[in-house]
mmCIF file of C-alpha atoms and ligand atoms in Angstrom:
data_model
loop_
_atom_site.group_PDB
_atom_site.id
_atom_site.type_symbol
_atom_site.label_atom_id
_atom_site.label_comp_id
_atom_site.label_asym_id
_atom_site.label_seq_id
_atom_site.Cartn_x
_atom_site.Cartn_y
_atom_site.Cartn_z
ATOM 1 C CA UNK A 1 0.000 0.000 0.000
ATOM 2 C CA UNK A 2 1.719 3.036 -0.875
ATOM 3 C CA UNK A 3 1.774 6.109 1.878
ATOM 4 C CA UNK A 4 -1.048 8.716 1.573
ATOM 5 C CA UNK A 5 -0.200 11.186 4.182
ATOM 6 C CA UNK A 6 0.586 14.341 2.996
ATOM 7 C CA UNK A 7 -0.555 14.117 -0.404
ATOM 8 C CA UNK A 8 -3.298 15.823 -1.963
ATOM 9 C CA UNK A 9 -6.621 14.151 -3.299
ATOM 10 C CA UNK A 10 -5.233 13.847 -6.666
ATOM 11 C CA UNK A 11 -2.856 13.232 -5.709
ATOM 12 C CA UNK A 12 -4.010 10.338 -3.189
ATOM 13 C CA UNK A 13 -6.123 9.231 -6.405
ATOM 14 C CA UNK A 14 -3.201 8.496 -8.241
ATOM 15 C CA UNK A 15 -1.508 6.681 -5.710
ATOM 16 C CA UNK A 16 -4.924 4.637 -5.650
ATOM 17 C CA UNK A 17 -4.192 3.743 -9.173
ATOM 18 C CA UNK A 18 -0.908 2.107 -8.512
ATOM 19 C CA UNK A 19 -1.263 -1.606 -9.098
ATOM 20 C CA UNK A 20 0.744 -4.275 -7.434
ATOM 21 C CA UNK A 21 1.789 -7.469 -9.222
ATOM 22 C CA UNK A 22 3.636 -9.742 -7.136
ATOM 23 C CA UNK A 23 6.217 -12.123 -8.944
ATOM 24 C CA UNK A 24 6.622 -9.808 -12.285
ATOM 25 C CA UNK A 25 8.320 -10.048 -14.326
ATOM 26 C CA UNK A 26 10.809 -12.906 -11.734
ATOM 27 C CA UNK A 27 9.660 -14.812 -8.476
ATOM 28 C CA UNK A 28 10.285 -12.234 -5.805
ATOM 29 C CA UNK A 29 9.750 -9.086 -7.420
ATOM 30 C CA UNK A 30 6.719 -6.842 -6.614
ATOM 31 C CA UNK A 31 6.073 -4.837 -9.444
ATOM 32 C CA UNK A 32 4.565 -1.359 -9.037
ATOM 33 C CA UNK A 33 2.318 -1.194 -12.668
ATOM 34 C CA UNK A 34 1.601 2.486 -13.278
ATOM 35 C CA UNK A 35 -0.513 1.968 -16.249
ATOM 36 C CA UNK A 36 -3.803 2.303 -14.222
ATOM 37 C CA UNK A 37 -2.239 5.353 -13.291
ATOM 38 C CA UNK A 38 -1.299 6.546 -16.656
ATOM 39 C CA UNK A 39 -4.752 5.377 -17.927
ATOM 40 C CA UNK A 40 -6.782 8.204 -16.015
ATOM 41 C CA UNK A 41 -6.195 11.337 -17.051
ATOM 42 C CA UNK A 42 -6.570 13.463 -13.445
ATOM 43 C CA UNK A 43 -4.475 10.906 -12.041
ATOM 44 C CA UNK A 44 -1.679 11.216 -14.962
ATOM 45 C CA UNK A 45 -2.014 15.238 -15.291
ATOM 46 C CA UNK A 46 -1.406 15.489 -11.509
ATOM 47 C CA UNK A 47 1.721 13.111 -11.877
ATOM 48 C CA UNK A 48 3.102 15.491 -13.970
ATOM 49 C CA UNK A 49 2.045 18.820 -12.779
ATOM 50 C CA UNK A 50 3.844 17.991 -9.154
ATOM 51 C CA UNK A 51 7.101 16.681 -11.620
ATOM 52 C CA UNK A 52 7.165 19.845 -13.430
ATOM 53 C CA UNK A 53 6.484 21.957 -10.125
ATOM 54 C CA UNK A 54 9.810 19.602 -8.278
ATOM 55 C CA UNK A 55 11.754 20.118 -11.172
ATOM 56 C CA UNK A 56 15.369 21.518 -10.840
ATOM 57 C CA UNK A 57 16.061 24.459 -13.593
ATOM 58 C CA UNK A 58 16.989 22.544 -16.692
ATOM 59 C CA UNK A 59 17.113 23.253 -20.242
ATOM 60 C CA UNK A 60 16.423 19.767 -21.876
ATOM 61 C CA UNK A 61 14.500 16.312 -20.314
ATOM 62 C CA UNK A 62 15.707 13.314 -20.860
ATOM 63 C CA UNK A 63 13.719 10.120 -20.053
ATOM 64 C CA UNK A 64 14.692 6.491 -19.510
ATOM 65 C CA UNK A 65 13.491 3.771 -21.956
ATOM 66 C CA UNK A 66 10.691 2.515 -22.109
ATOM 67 C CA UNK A 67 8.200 3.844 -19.411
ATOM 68 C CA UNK A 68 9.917 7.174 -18.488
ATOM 69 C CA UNK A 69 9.778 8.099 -22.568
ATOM 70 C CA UNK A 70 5.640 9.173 -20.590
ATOM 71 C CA UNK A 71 6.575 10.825 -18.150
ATOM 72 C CA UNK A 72 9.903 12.686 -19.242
ATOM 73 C CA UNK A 73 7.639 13.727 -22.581
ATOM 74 C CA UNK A 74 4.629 15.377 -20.609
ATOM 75 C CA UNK A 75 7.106 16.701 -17.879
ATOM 76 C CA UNK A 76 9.509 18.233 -20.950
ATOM 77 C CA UNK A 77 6.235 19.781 -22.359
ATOM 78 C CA UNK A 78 5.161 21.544 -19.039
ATOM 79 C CA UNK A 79 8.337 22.763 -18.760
ATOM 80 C CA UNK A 80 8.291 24.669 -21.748
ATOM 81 C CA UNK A 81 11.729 22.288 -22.899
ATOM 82 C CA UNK A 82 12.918 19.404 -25.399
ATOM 83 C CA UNK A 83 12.991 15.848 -24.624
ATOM 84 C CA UNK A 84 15.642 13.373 -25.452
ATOM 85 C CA UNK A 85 15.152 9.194 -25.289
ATOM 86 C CA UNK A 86 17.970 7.493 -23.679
ATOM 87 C CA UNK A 87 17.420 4.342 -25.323
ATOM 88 C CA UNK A 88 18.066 0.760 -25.667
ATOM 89 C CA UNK A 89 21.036 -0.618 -27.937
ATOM 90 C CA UNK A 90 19.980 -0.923 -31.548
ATOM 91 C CA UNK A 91 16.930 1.711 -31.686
ATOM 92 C CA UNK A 92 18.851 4.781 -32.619
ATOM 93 C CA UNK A 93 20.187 5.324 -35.630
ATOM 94 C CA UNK A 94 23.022 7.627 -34.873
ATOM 95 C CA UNK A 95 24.301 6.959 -31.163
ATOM 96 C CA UNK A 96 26.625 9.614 -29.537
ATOM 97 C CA UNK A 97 27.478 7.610 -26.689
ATOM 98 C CA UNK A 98 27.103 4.111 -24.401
ATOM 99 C CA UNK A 99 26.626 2.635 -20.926
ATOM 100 C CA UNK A 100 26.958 -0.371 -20.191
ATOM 101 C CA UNK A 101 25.563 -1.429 -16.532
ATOM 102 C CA UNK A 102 24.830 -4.468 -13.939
ATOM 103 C CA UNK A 103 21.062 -4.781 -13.377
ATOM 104 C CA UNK A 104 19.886 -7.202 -10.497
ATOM 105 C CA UNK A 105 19.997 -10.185 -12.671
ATOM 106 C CA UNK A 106 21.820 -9.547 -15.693
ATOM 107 C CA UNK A 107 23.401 -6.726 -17.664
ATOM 108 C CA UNK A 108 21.660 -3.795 -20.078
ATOM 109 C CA UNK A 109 23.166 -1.053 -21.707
ATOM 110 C CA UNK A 110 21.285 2.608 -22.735
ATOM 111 C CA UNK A 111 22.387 4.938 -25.530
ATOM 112 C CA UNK A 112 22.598 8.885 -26.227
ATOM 113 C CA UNK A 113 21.445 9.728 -29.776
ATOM 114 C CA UNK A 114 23.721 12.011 -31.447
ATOM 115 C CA UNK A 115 22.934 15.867 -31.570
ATOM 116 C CA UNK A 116 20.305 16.401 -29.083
ATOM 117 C CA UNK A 117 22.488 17.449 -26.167
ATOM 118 C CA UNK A 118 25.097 20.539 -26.491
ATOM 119 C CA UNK A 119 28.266 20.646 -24.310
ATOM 120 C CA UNK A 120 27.047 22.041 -20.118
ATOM 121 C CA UNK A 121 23.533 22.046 -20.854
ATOM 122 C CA UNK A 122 21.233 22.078 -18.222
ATOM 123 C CA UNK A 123 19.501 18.227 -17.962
ATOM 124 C CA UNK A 124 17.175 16.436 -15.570
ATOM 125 C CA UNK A 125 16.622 12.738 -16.084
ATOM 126 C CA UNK A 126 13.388 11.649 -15.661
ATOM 127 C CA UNK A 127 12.081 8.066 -14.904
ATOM 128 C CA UNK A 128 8.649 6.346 -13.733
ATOM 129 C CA UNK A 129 10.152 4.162 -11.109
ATOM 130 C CA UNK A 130 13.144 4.756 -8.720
ATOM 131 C CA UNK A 131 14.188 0.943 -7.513
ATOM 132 C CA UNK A 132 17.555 -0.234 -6.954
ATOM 133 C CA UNK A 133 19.040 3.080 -8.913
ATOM 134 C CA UNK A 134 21.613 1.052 -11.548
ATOM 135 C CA UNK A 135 19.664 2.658 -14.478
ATOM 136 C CA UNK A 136 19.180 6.245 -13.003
ATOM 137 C CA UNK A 137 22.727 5.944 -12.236
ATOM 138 C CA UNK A 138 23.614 4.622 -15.807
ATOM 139 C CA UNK A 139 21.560 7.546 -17.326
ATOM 140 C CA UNK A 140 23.210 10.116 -15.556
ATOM 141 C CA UNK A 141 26.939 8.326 -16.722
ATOM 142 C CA UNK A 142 25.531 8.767 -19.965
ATOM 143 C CA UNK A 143 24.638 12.198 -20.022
ATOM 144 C CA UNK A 144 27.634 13.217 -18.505
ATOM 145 C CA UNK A 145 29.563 11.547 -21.286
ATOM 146 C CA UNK A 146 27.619 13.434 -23.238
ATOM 147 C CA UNK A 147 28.603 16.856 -21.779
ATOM 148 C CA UNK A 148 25.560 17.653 -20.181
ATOM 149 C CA UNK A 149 25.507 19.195 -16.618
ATOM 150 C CA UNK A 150 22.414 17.237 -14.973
ATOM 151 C CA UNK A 151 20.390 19.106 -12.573
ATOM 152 C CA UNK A 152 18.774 16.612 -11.164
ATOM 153 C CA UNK A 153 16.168 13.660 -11.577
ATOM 154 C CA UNK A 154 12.535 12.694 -11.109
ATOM 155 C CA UNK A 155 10.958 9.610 -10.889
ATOM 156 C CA UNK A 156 6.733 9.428 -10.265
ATOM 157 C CA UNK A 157 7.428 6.896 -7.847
ATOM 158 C CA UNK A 158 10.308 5.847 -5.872
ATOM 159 C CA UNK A 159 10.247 2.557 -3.710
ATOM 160 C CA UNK A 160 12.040 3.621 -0.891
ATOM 161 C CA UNK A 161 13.172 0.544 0.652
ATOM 162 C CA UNK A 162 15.453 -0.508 -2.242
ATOM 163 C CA UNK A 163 17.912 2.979 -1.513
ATOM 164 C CA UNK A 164 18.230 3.530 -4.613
ATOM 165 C CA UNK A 165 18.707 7.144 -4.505
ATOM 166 C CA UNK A 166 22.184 6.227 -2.473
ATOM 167 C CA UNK A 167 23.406 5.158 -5.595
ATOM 168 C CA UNK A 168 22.884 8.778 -6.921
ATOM 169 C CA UNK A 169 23.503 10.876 -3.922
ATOM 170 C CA UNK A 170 25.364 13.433 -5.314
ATOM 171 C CA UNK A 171 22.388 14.391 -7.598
ATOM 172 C CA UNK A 172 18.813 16.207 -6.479
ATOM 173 C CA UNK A 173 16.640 12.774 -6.519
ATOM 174 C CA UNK A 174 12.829 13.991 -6.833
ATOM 175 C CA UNK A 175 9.917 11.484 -6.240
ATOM 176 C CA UNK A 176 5.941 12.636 -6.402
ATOM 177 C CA UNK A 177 4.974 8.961 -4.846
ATOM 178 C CA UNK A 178 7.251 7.071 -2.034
ATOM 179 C CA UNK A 179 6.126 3.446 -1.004
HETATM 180 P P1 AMP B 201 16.429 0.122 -11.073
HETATM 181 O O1 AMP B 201 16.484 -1.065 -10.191
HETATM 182 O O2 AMP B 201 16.219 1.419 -10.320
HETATM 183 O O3 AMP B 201 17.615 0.209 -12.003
HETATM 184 O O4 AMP B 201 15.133 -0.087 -11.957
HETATM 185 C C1 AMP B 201 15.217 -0.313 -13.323
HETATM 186 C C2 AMP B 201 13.952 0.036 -14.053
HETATM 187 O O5 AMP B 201 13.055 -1.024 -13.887
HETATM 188 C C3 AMP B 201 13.292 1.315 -13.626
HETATM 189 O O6 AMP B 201 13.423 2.210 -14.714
HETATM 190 C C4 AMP B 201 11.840 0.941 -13.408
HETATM 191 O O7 AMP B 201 11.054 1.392 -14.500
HETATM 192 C C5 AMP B 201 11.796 -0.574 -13.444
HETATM 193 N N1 AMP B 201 11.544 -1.211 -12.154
HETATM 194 C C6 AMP B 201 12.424 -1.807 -11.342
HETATM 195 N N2 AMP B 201 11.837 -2.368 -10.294
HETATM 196 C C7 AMP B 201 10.514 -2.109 -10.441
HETATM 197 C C8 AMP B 201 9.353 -2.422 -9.664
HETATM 198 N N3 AMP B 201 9.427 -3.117 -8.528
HETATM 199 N N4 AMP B 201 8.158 -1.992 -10.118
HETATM 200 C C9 AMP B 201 8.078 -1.283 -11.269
HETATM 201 N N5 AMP B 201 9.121 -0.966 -12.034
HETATM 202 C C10 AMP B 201 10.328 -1.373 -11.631
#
């Protein structure tokens, strides 16, 4: 059940809309499915309205494959800024730069495409779930191969118990939801 506290009825109602599916996709693992969330549109719009509002100054978005490509696009629109995908080997077809990273079981690797990001400028990363950190961390390698001088990150929901912001801690970690 995720923590309703402080948050305001939309807020709350979006939380609501949060559904857990034990043992996806592994034994073990409780996934946190936002696409109920996603799905209603006061739910979804106040997502992104409190993302926008945390958001540290930045001058482009850039959102995690495949899920944060929602968020990171709706957040990059309020913002009044661009969005770049940091993708998934073999979708781009001109790739500035690579990381390659350990994942709880496994490996995976994300790519900058070439030409979206100019040398010091102002990123935030932006994700729909915060677990362990290895891809938030991975992003933020990749940017800053890039050249670009993140400003921070924001995730809709981050599942506190997993740390994974300690993997980041010298960045400005934003979540909306906590559980
Ligand atoms: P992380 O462990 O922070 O590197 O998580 C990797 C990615 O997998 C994140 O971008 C999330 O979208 C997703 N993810 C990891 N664990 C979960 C979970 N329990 N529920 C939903 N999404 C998850």
């Amino acid at each position: 059940m995720l923590e309703y506290g402080e948050l305001a009825a939309p807020l709350k109602r979006a939380a609501s809309l949060v559904r857990d599916v034990p043992d996806y996709p592994r034994p073990g693992i409780l996934f946190r499915d936002l696409t109920p969330l996603m799905a209603d549109a006061e739910a979804f719009a106040a997502i992104v309205d409190k993302m926008a509002e945390k958001a540290p100054k930045a001058e482009l978005v850039a959102g995690i494959e495949s899920r944060g490509f929602l968020f990171a696009a709706a957040v990059a629109a309020r913002l009044g800024v661009g969005v770049v995908p940091l993708r998934k080997p073999g979708k781009l077809p001109r790739v500035a730069h690579s990381v390659h990273f350990a994942l709880e079981y496994g490996f995976d690797s994300l790519e900058l495409p070439d030409g979206c990001v100019r040398s010091l400028e102002r990123v935030v990363v932006v994700d729909d779930v915060l677990a362990t950190g290895g891809t938030l961390k991975a992003a933020c390698e990749l940017l800053h191969k890039g050249g670009a001088l993140i400003t921070g990150a924001l995730v809709a929901l981050e599942l506190v118990g997993l740390r994974g912001r300690d993997r980041v801690a010298h960045h400005d970690v934003q979540a909306v939801l906590t559980v």
